[in-house]
Amino acid sequence: MEAKAFAVGLRIQHPQEMIDESQYGSEAAGILGPASYKLTHQCQNGRGVYSFCMCPGGFVVNASSEEGRLAVNGMSYHARDGKNANSALIVTVTPEDFASDPAGQDSEDFAGDMAGQNPKNFDGSPAGHTSDPLAGIAFQRRLEAAAFRAGGGKIPVQLYGDFKNHSVSTAFGQVEPQFEGETAFADLRSILPEELSQSLIEGVERFGGIIKGFNREDAIFAGIESRTSSPVRINRDEHFESAVNGLFPCGEGAGYAGGITSAAMDGIRIAEEVARRYRPLA
């Protein structure tokens, strides 16, 4: 196994009507179904920012799976008739980012580690050369612990304008929140390493030039979106077999896909190889 790159970030909510008008035009908005979007941006610092798991007419949900840690996700009901559109806005992170000893540190220490102030990896190796295949999972868990603390166990939320200003929001604006789970205002900048926060701001401003109003001050951020894809890859050879004979790692959990469709395609490849190798002789 080895640590691999993945992405983390925040969920953002906008009025679905605003997305419809931008994507379809004012005449067609309301006639066609709720609009979706897909956005990408390459930041000046070299990191990619992109939308992920976009949910038209959907809700942001508390998707926590561990005590004392909090993660969010997005979903739409079948009718997609919620007031808001939401998506994850995520920033790429690599094994070179998985720095410092995770034990017992708070979010400020964590941000300092990511800024390179404490350059050592979980396993004690020099920063950027981790040999710990689970370093990315530890990274995720630390983000989720910081999110849990920031919201007091509730989903931490912040208006985009306040996120830019590094201040805690006190009230929602014209964007009406659509959540499944309780929320609390918090400073999401305290959860993320500053380089990732700056990347998100650069990305949102760029996206505001593509979808009118995307960078509105009262867009609602929520965190943390940490489960975008597997931070671990189970190595396999050219015939898709692992170091354990007869074990064929595949799909998202094994580190070979980044979504439903790519996971299905990888599964087909594995199934074809297994069938070729083990089919009965004619």
PDB file of C-alpha atoms in Angstrom:
ATOM      1  CA  MET A   1       0.000   0.000   0.000  1.00  0.00           C
ATOM      2  CA  GLU A   2       1.012   3.621  -0.470  1.00  0.00           C
ATOM      3  CA  ALA A   3      -0.329   7.076   0.337  1.00  0.00           C
ATOM      4  CA  LYS A   4      -1.813   8.882  -2.672  1.00  0.00           C
ATOM      5  CA  ALA A   5      -3.022  12.341  -3.578  1.00  0.00           C
ATOM      6  CA  PHE A   6      -6.668  13.228  -3.023  1.00  0.00           C
ATOM      7  CA  ALA A   7      -8.614  16.422  -2.250  1.00  0.00           C
ATOM      8  CA  VAL A   8     -10.318  18.126   0.684  1.00  0.00           C
ATOM      9  CA  GLY A   9     -12.393  21.269   1.058  1.00  0.00           C
ATOM     10  CA  LEU A  10     -15.790  22.699   1.926  1.00  0.00           C
ATOM     11  CA  ARG A  11     -19.401  22.501   0.727  1.00  0.00           C
ATOM     12  CA  ILE A  12     -20.916  25.658  -0.787  1.00  0.00           C
ATOM     13  CA  GLN A  13     -24.611  26.523  -1.179  1.00  0.00           C
ATOM     14  CA  HIS A  14     -26.276  28.924  -3.640  1.00  0.00           C
ATOM     15  CA  PRO A  15     -29.916  29.474  -4.592  1.00  0.00           C
ATOM     16  CA  GLN A  16     -30.865  26.910  -7.224  1.00  0.00           C
ATOM     17  CA  GLU A  17     -32.739  29.652  -9.095  1.00  0.00           C
ATOM     18  CA  MET A  18     -29.470  31.598  -9.468  1.00  0.00           C
ATOM     19  CA  ILE A  19     -27.694  28.546 -10.912  1.00  0.00           C
ATOM     20  CA  ASP A  20     -30.606  27.870 -13.287  1.00  0.00           C
ATOM     21  CA  GLU A  21     -30.589  31.420 -14.643  1.00  0.00           C
ATOM     22  CA  SER A  22     -26.832  31.391 -15.154  1.00  0.00           C
ATOM     23  CA  GLN A  23     -26.800  27.993 -16.869  1.00  0.00           C
ATOM     24  CA  TYR A  24     -30.025  28.185 -18.892  1.00  0.00           C
ATOM     25  CA  GLY A  25     -30.807  31.887 -19.247  1.00  0.00           C
ATOM     26  CA  SER A  26     -33.760  33.682 -17.693  1.00  0.00           C
ATOM     27  CA  GLU A  27     -36.293  32.447 -20.268  1.00  0.00           C
ATOM     28  CA  ALA A  28     -35.533  28.742 -19.876  1.00  0.00           C
ATOM     29  CA  ALA A  29     -34.954  28.790 -16.117  1.00  0.00           C
ATOM     30  CA  GLY A  30     -37.950  27.173 -14.441  1.00  0.00           C
ATOM     31  CA  ILE A  31     -38.887  25.219 -17.557  1.00  0.00           C
ATOM     32  CA  LEU A  32     -35.940  22.854 -17.607  1.00  0.00           C
ATOM     33  CA  GLY A  33     -34.932  20.753 -14.621  1.00  0.00           C
ATOM     34  CA  PRO A  34     -32.616  22.055 -11.875  1.00  0.00           C
ATOM     35  CA  ALA A  35     -29.256  22.925 -13.434  1.00  0.00           C
ATOM     36  CA  SER A  36     -25.927  21.446 -12.435  1.00  0.00           C
ATOM     37  CA  TYR A  37     -22.387  22.698 -12.954  1.00  0.00           C
ATOM     38  CA  LYS A  38     -18.812  21.465 -13.091  1.00  0.00           C
ATOM     39  CA  LEU A  39     -16.027  23.939 -12.371  1.00  0.00           C
ATOM     40  CA  THR A  40     -12.232  23.671 -12.306  1.00  0.00           C
ATOM     41  CA  HIS A  41      -9.392  26.111 -11.726  1.00  0.00           C
ATOM     42  CA  GLN A  42      -5.609  25.843 -11.557  1.00  0.00           C
ATOM     43  CA  CYS A  43      -4.351  28.143  -8.790  1.00  0.00           C
ATOM     44  CA  GLN A  44      -1.220  30.248  -8.922  1.00  0.00           C
ATOM     45  CA  ASN A  45       0.261  28.051  -6.186  1.00  0.00           C
ATOM     46  CA  GLY A  46      -0.093  25.022  -8.465  1.00  0.00           C
ATOM     47  CA  ARG A  47      -3.011  23.416  -6.652  1.00  0.00           C
ATOM     48  CA  GLY A  48      -6.217  22.492  -8.429  1.00  0.00           C
ATOM     49  CA  VAL A  49      -9.614  23.632  -7.152  1.00  0.00           C
ATOM     50  CA  TYR A  50     -12.719  21.988  -8.520  1.00  0.00           C
ATOM     51  CA  SER A  51     -16.368  21.259  -7.803  1.00  0.00           C
ATOM     52  CA  PHE A  52     -17.243  17.705  -6.830  1.00  0.00           C
ATOM     53  CA  CYS A  53     -20.474  15.787  -6.181  1.00  0.00           C
ATOM     54  CA  MET A  54     -22.718  18.669  -7.267  1.00  0.00           C
ATOM     55  CA  CYS A  55     -26.268  18.323  -5.899  1.00  0.00           C
ATOM     56  CA  PRO A  56     -29.008  20.303  -7.712  1.00  0.00           C
ATOM     57  CA  GLY A  57     -31.882  21.270  -5.440  1.00  0.00           C
ATOM     58  CA  GLY A  58     -30.096  19.452  -2.642  1.00  0.00           C
ATOM     59  CA  PHE A  59     -29.016  19.516   0.973  1.00  0.00           C
ATOM     60  CA  VAL A  60     -25.715  19.494   2.851  1.00  0.00           C
ATOM     61  CA  VAL A  61     -25.734  16.645   5.365  1.00  0.00           C
ATOM     62  CA  ASN A  62     -23.793  15.652   8.442  1.00  0.00           C
ATOM     63  CA  ALA A  63     -22.023  12.485   7.298  1.00  0.00           C
ATOM     64  CA  SER A  64     -19.901  11.863  10.398  1.00  0.00           C
ATOM     65  CA  SER A  65     -18.782   8.310  11.031  1.00  0.00           C
ATOM     66  CA  GLU A  66     -16.504   8.588  14.081  1.00  0.00           C
ATOM     67  CA  GLU A  67     -17.046   9.936  17.565  1.00  0.00           C
ATOM     68  CA  GLY A  68     -15.460  13.344  18.030  1.00  0.00           C
ATOM     69  CA  ARG A  69     -15.038  13.905  14.281  1.00  0.00           C
ATOM     70  CA  LEU A  70     -17.272  15.582  11.733  1.00  0.00           C
ATOM     71  CA  ALA A  71     -17.518  15.375   7.944  1.00  0.00           C
ATOM     72  CA  VAL A  72     -20.139  16.686   5.534  1.00  0.00           C
ATOM     73  CA  ASN A  73     -21.533  15.456   2.256  1.00  0.00           C
ATOM     74  CA  GLY A  74     -24.228  16.520  -0.173  1.00  0.00           C
ATOM     75  CA  MET A  75     -27.352  14.875  -1.514  1.00  0.00           C
ATOM     76  CA  SER A  76     -30.491  15.576  -3.518  1.00  0.00           C
ATOM     77  CA  TYR A  77     -33.887  13.990  -3.031  1.00  0.00           C
ATOM     78  CA  HIS A  78     -35.422  12.393  -6.111  1.00  0.00           C
ATOM     79  CA  ALA A  79     -37.410  15.512  -7.040  1.00  0.00           C
ATOM     80  CA  ARG A  80     -34.369  17.795  -6.697  1.00  0.00           C
ATOM     81  CA  ASP A  81     -36.788  20.469  -5.521  1.00  0.00           C
ATOM     82  CA  GLY A  82     -34.772  21.979  -2.675  1.00  0.00           C
ATOM     83  CA  LYS A  83     -34.165  25.723  -2.690  1.00  0.00           C
ATOM     84  CA  ASN A  84     -30.395  25.455  -3.008  1.00  0.00           C
ATOM     85  CA  ALA A  85     -27.724  23.936  -5.181  1.00  0.00           C
ATOM     86  CA  ASN A  86     -24.652  22.670  -3.363  1.00  0.00           C
ATOM     87  CA  SER A  87     -21.345  21.113  -4.262  1.00  0.00           C
ATOM     88  CA  ALA A  88     -18.033  20.366  -2.675  1.00  0.00           C
ATOM     89  CA  LEU A  89     -15.271  22.796  -3.572  1.00  0.00           C
ATOM     90  CA  ILE A  90     -12.097  20.842  -3.021  1.00  0.00           C
ATOM     91  CA  VAL A  91      -8.352  21.432  -3.267  1.00  0.00           C
ATOM     92  CA  THR A  92      -5.789  18.829  -4.201  1.00  0.00           C
ATOM     93  CA  VAL A  93      -3.426  17.584  -1.487  1.00  0.00           C
ATOM     94  CA  THR A  94      -0.511  15.203  -1.940  1.00  0.00           C
ATOM     95  CA  PRO A  95       1.597  12.974   0.321  1.00  0.00           C
ATOM     96  CA  GLU A  96       4.039  15.890   0.537  1.00  0.00           C
ATOM     97  CA  ASP A  97       1.360  17.724   2.556  1.00  0.00           C
ATOM     98  CA  PHE A  98       0.919  15.016   5.174  1.00  0.00           C
ATOM     99  CA  ALA A  99       3.388  16.545   7.604  1.00  0.00           C
ATOM    100  CA  SER A 100       3.956  16.320  11.361  1.00  0.00           C
ATOM    101  CA  ASP A 101       2.960  14.016  14.162  1.00  0.00           C
ATOM    102  CA  PRO A 102      -0.848  13.874  14.369  1.00  0.00           C
ATOM    103  CA  ALA A 103      -1.095  12.987  18.040  1.00  0.00           C
ATOM    104  CA  GLY A 104      -2.627  15.559  20.354  1.00  0.00           C
ATOM    105  CA  GLN A 105      -2.401  18.622  18.137  1.00  0.00           C
ATOM    106  CA  ASP A 106      -5.089  21.259  17.692  1.00  0.00           C
ATOM    107  CA  SER A 107      -6.080  22.929  14.433  1.00  0.00           C
ATOM    108  CA  GLU A 108      -3.635  25.826  14.856  1.00  0.00           C
ATOM    109  CA  ASP A 109      -0.732  23.414  15.219  1.00  0.00           C
ATOM    110  CA  PHE A 110      -2.054  21.523  12.216  1.00  0.00           C
ATOM    111  CA  ALA A 111      -2.177  24.676  10.076  1.00  0.00           C
ATOM    112  CA  GLY A 112       1.392  25.451  11.109  1.00  0.00           C
ATOM    113  CA  ASP A 113       2.476  21.977  10.103  1.00  0.00           C
ATOM    114  CA  MET A 114       0.899  22.374   6.681  1.00  0.00           C
ATOM    115  CA  ALA A 115       2.639  25.735   6.249  1.00  0.00           C
ATOM    116  CA  GLY A 116       5.949  23.929   6.700  1.00  0.00           C
ATOM    117  CA  GLN A 117       6.759  25.181  10.196  1.00  0.00           C
ATOM    118  CA  ASN A 118       7.172  21.662  11.579  1.00  0.00           C
ATOM    119  CA  PRO A 119       8.570  19.707   8.632  1.00  0.00           C
ATOM    120  CA  LYS A 120       8.457  16.058   9.580  1.00  0.00           C
ATOM    121  CA  ASN A 121       6.101  13.273   8.605  1.00  0.00           C
ATOM    122  CA  PHE A 122       4.007  10.921  10.717  1.00  0.00           C
ATOM    123  CA  ASP A 123       6.709   8.286  10.510  1.00  0.00           C
ATOM    124  CA  GLY A 124       9.550  10.697  11.357  1.00  0.00           C
ATOM    125  CA  SER A 125      10.878  10.850   7.795  1.00  0.00           C
ATOM    126  CA  PRO A 126      11.661  14.206   6.165  1.00  0.00           C
ATOM    127  CA  ALA A 127       8.637  16.190   4.962  1.00  0.00           C
ATOM    128  CA  GLY A 128       7.641  15.218   1.446  1.00  0.00           C
ATOM    129  CA  HIS A 129       9.014  11.682   1.745  1.00  0.00           C
ATOM    130  CA  THR A 130       6.468   9.842   3.870  1.00  0.00           C
ATOM    131  CA  SER A 131       6.642   6.063   3.949  1.00  0.00           C
ATOM    132  CA  ASP A 132       3.420   5.712   5.966  1.00  0.00           C
ATOM    133  CA  PRO A 133       0.645   4.463   3.652  1.00  0.00           C
ATOM    134  CA  LEU A 134      -2.011   5.644   6.128  1.00  0.00           C
ATOM    135  CA  ALA A 135      -0.697   9.215   6.403  1.00  0.00           C
ATOM    136  CA  GLY A 136      -3.596  10.550   4.322  1.00  0.00           C
ATOM    137  CA  ILE A 137      -6.161   8.893   6.575  1.00  0.00           C
ATOM    138  CA  ALA A 138      -4.558  10.496   9.621  1.00  0.00           C
ATOM    139  CA  PHE A 139      -4.687  13.814   7.746  1.00  0.00           C
ATOM    140  CA  GLN A 140      -8.430  13.362   7.118  1.00  0.00           C
ATOM    141  CA  ARG A 141      -9.111  12.470  10.743  1.00  0.00           C
ATOM    142  CA  ARG A 142      -7.323  15.555  12.009  1.00  0.00           C
ATOM    143  CA  LEU A 143      -9.377  17.792   9.734  1.00  0.00           C
ATOM    144  CA  GLU A 144     -12.566  16.104  10.908  1.00  0.00           C
ATOM    145  CA  ALA A 145     -11.583  16.494  14.567  1.00  0.00           C
ATOM    146  CA  ALA A 146     -10.940  20.209  13.982  1.00  0.00           C
ATOM    147  CA  ALA A 147     -14.359  20.553  12.299  1.00  0.00           C
ATOM    148  CA  PHE A 148     -16.064  18.814  15.225  1.00  0.00           C
ATOM    149  CA  ARG A 149     -14.424  21.187  17.704  1.00  0.00           C
ATOM    150  CA  ALA A 150     -15.200  24.271  15.623  1.00  0.00           C
ATOM    151  CA  GLY A 151     -18.923  23.492  15.504  1.00  0.00           C
ATOM    152  CA  GLY A 152     -19.232  21.946  18.938  1.00  0.00           C
ATOM    153  CA  GLY A 153     -20.377  18.714  17.297  1.00  0.00           C
ATOM    154  CA  LYS A 154     -22.669  20.514  14.837  1.00  0.00           C
ATOM    155  CA  ILE A 155     -21.906  21.295  11.192  1.00  0.00           C
ATOM    156  CA  PRO A 156     -19.622  24.381  11.236  1.00  0.00           C
ATOM    157  CA  VAL A 157     -20.840  26.998   8.741  1.00  0.00           C
ATOM    158  CA  GLN A 158     -19.648  30.404   7.548  1.00  0.00           C
ATOM    159  CA  LEU A 159     -20.711  32.879   4.886  1.00  0.00           C
ATOM    160  CA  TYR A 160     -18.214  33.154   2.062  1.00  0.00           C
ATOM    161  CA  GLY A 161     -17.613  36.862   2.732  1.00  0.00           C
ATOM    162  CA  ASP A 162     -16.772  36.124   6.356  1.00  0.00           C
ATOM    163  CA  PHE A 163     -14.537  33.250   5.290  1.00  0.00           C
ATOM    164  CA  LYS A 164     -12.518  35.720   3.222  1.00  0.00           C
ATOM    165  CA  ASN A 165     -12.339  38.107   6.184  1.00  0.00           C
ATOM    166  CA  HIS A 166     -11.449  35.344   8.679  1.00  0.00           C
ATOM    167  CA  SER A 167     -14.435  36.294  10.888  1.00  0.00           C
ATOM    168  CA  VAL A 168     -17.226  34.187  12.379  1.00  0.00           C
ATOM    169  CA  SER A 169     -20.632  34.791  10.768  1.00  0.00           C
ATOM    170  CA  THR A 170     -23.506  35.936  12.980  1.00  0.00           C
ATOM    171  CA  ALA A 171     -26.477  35.452  10.647  1.00  0.00           C
ATOM    172  CA  PHE A 172     -27.351  34.005   7.262  1.00  0.00           C
ATOM    173  CA  GLY A 173     -27.934  36.342   4.322  1.00  0.00           C
ATOM    174  CA  GLN A 174     -30.398  35.962   1.471  1.00  0.00           C
ATOM    175  CA  VAL A 175     -29.262  32.381   0.831  1.00  0.00           C
ATOM    176  CA  GLU A 176     -31.550  30.255   2.993  1.00  0.00           C
ATOM    177  CA  PRO A 177     -29.626  27.325   4.500  1.00  0.00           C
ATOM    178  CA  GLN A 178     -30.539  23.812   3.417  1.00  0.00           C
ATOM    179  CA  PHE A 179     -29.049  21.277   5.834  1.00  0.00           C
ATOM    180  CA  GLU A 180     -29.827  17.854   7.223  1.00  0.00           C
ATOM    181  CA  GLY A 181     -28.272  18.157  10.679  1.00  0.00           C
ATOM    182  CA  GLU A 182     -27.746  20.976  13.148  1.00  0.00           C
ATOM    183  CA  THR A 183     -25.364  23.821  12.327  1.00  0.00           C
ATOM    184  CA  ALA A 184     -23.236  26.338  14.218  1.00  0.00           C
ATOM    185  CA  PHE A 185     -21.407  29.428  12.990  1.00  0.00           C
ATOM    186  CA  ALA A 186     -17.633  28.972  13.113  1.00  0.00           C
ATOM    187  CA  ASP A 187     -14.437  30.170  11.466  1.00  0.00           C
ATOM    188  CA  LEU A 188     -13.730  27.540   8.823  1.00  0.00           C
ATOM    189  CA  ARG A 189     -10.395  29.222   8.089  1.00  0.00           C
ATOM    190  CA  SER A 190      -9.232  27.834  11.448  1.00  0.00           C
ATOM    191  CA  ILE A 191      -9.896  24.285  10.249  1.00  0.00           C
ATOM    192  CA  LEU A 192      -8.063  24.368   6.943  1.00  0.00           C
ATOM    193  CA  PRO A 193      -4.374  25.075   6.384  1.00  0.00           C
ATOM    194  CA  GLU A 194      -4.071  28.627   5.068  1.00  0.00           C
ATOM    195  CA  GLU A 195      -2.742  27.608   1.659  1.00  0.00           C
ATOM    196  CA  LEU A 196      -5.875  25.560   1.058  1.00  0.00           C
ATOM    197  CA  SER A 197      -8.105  28.423   2.215  1.00  0.00           C
ATOM    198  CA  GLN A 198      -6.374  30.835  -0.136  1.00  0.00           C
ATOM    199  CA  SER A 199      -6.781  28.326  -2.958  1.00  0.00           C
ATOM    200  CA  LEU A 200     -10.509  28.089  -2.264  1.00  0.00           C
ATOM    201  CA  ILE A 201     -10.882  31.871  -2.318  1.00  0.00           C
ATOM    202  CA  GLU A 202      -9.004  32.111  -5.609  1.00  0.00           C
ATOM    203  CA  GLY A 203     -11.180  29.364  -7.046  1.00  0.00           C
ATOM    204  CA  VAL A 204     -14.487  30.895  -5.914  1.00  0.00           C
ATOM    205  CA  GLU A 205     -13.533  34.273  -7.352  1.00  0.00           C
ATOM    206  CA  ARG A 206     -12.640  32.624 -10.647  1.00  0.00           C
ATOM    207  CA  PHE A 207     -15.911  30.687 -10.679  1.00  0.00           C
ATOM    208  CA  GLY A 208     -17.787  33.949 -10.105  1.00  0.00           C
ATOM    209  CA  GLY A 209     -16.667  34.923 -13.599  1.00  0.00           C
ATOM    210  CA  ILE A 210     -18.219  31.746 -15.012  1.00  0.00           C
ATOM    211  CA  ILE A 211     -21.471  31.520 -13.016  1.00  0.00           C
ATOM    212  CA  LYS A 212     -22.839  34.945 -12.120  1.00  0.00           C
ATOM    213  CA  GLY A 213     -23.173  35.262  -8.349  1.00  0.00           C
ATOM    214  CA  PHE A 214     -21.082  32.222  -7.489  1.00  0.00           C
ATOM    215  CA  ASN A 215     -18.784  34.440  -5.394  1.00  0.00           C
ATOM    216  CA  ARG A 216     -21.619  36.264  -3.634  1.00  0.00           C
ATOM    217  CA  GLU A 217     -20.777  37.222  -0.077  1.00  0.00           C
ATOM    218  CA  ASP A 218     -23.698  35.305   1.468  1.00  0.00           C
ATOM    219  CA  ALA A 219     -22.986  31.960  -0.195  1.00  0.00           C
ATOM    220  CA  ILE A 220     -22.842  29.390   2.605  1.00  0.00           C
ATOM    221  CA  PHE A 221     -19.719  27.354   3.302  1.00  0.00           C
ATOM    222  CA  ALA A 222     -19.846  24.202   5.461  1.00  0.00           C
ATOM    223  CA  GLY A 223     -17.121  21.775   6.404  1.00  0.00           C
ATOM    224  CA  ILE A 224     -15.338  19.617   6.286  1.00  0.00           C
ATOM    225  CA  GLU A 225     -15.545  17.726   2.972  1.00  0.00           C
ATOM    226  CA  SER A 226     -12.797  15.176   3.572  1.00  0.00           C
ATOM    227  CA  ARG A 227     -14.036  11.952   1.971  1.00  0.00           C
ATOM    228  CA  THR A 228     -13.719  12.761  -1.726  1.00  0.00           C
ATOM    229  CA  SER A 229     -11.611   9.738  -2.681  1.00  0.00           C
ATOM    230  CA  SER A 230      -9.346   7.215  -1.061  1.00  0.00           C
ATOM    231  CA  PRO A 231      -6.046   8.565   0.334  1.00  0.00           C
ATOM    232  CA  VAL A 232      -4.580   5.058   0.060  1.00  0.00           C
ATOM    233  CA  ARG A 233      -3.752   2.889  -2.945  1.00  0.00           C
ATOM    234  CA  ILE A 234      -3.286  -0.883  -2.771  1.00  0.00           C
ATOM    235  CA  ASN A 235      -0.584  -1.532  -5.341  1.00  0.00           C
ATOM    236  CA  ARG A 236      -1.212  -3.985  -8.173  1.00  0.00           C
ATOM    237  CA  ASP A 237       0.794  -5.256 -11.122  1.00  0.00           C
ATOM    238  CA  GLU A 238       0.134  -5.004 -14.860  1.00  0.00           C
ATOM    239  CA  HIS A 239      -2.413  -7.822 -14.534  1.00  0.00           C
ATOM    240  CA  PHE A 240      -4.269  -5.945 -11.759  1.00  0.00           C
ATOM    241  CA  GLU A 241      -3.173  -8.394  -9.046  1.00  0.00           C
ATOM    242  CA  SER A 242      -1.796  -7.311  -5.678  1.00  0.00           C
ATOM    243  CA  ALA A 243       1.221  -8.729  -3.877  1.00  0.00           C
ATOM    244  CA  VAL A 244      -1.234 -11.240  -2.374  1.00  0.00           C
ATOM    245  CA  ASN A 245      -1.927 -13.832  -5.053  1.00  0.00           C
ATOM    246  CA  GLY A 246      -5.560 -13.896  -6.111  1.00  0.00           C
ATOM    247  CA  LEU A 247      -6.374 -10.487  -4.599  1.00  0.00           C
ATOM    248  CA  PHE A 248      -7.393  -7.886  -7.199  1.00  0.00           C
ATOM    249  CA  PRO A 249      -7.801  -4.414  -5.666  1.00  0.00           C
ATOM    250  CA  CYS A 250     -10.242  -2.276  -7.613  1.00  0.00           C
ATOM    251  CA  GLY A 251     -12.487   0.732  -7.461  1.00  0.00           C
ATOM    252  CA  GLU A 252     -12.547   3.732  -5.213  1.00  0.00           C
ATOM    253  CA  GLY A 253     -11.592   2.249  -1.865  1.00  0.00           C
ATOM    254  CA  ALA A 254      -8.476   0.630  -3.320  1.00  0.00           C
ATOM    255  CA  GLY A 255      -7.361   3.958  -4.772  1.00  0.00           C
ATOM    256  CA  TYR A 256      -8.125   3.408  -8.463  1.00  0.00           C
ATOM    257  CA  ALA A 257     -11.158   5.630  -9.013  1.00  0.00           C
ATOM    258  CA  GLY A 258     -12.542   9.022  -8.083  1.00  0.00           C
ATOM    259  CA  GLY A 259     -16.274   8.500  -8.494  1.00  0.00           C
ATOM    260  CA  ILE A 260     -19.094   6.119  -9.310  1.00  0.00           C
ATOM    261  CA  THR A 261     -18.472   5.828 -13.046  1.00  0.00           C
ATOM    262  CA  SER A 262     -14.703   5.453 -12.901  1.00  0.00           C
ATOM    263  CA  ALA A 263     -15.086   2.860 -10.124  1.00  0.00           C
ATOM    264  CA  ALA A 264     -17.504   0.878 -12.300  1.00  0.00           C
ATOM    265  CA  MET A 265     -15.133   1.019 -15.253  1.00  0.00           C
ATOM    266  CA  ASP A 266     -12.251  -0.228 -13.120  1.00  0.00           C
ATOM    267  CA  GLY A 267     -14.450  -3.019 -11.794  1.00  0.00           C
ATOM    268  CA  ILE A 268     -15.209  -4.143 -15.349  1.00  0.00           C
ATOM    269  CA  ARG A 269     -11.483  -4.294 -16.132  1.00  0.00           C
ATOM    270  CA  ILE A 270     -10.873  -6.445 -13.057  1.00  0.00           C
ATOM    271  CA  ALA A 271     -13.826  -8.719 -13.842  1.00  0.00           C
ATOM    272  CA  GLU A 272     -12.524  -9.265 -17.366  1.00  0.00           C
ATOM    273  CA  GLU A 273      -9.069 -10.168 -16.077  1.00  0.00           C
ATOM    274  CA  VAL A 274     -10.465 -12.567 -13.453  1.00  0.00           C
ATOM    275  CA  ALA A 275     -12.701 -14.196 -16.080  1.00  0.00           C
ATOM    276  CA  ARG A 276      -9.786 -14.539 -18.500  1.00  0.00           C
ATOM    277  CA  ARG A 277      -7.557 -16.095 -15.866  1.00  0.00           C
ATOM    278  CA  TYR A 278      -9.993 -18.423 -14.135  1.00  0.00           C
ATOM    279  CA  ARG A 279     -12.568 -19.365 -16.787  1.00  0.00           C
ATOM    280  CA  PRO A 280     -12.951 -23.151 -17.258  1.00  0.00           C
ATOM    281  CA  LEU A 281     -11.011 -24.671 -20.122  1.00  0.00           C
ATOM    282  CA  ALA A 282     -13.170 -25.399 -23.158  1.00  0.00           C
TER     283      ALA A 282
END
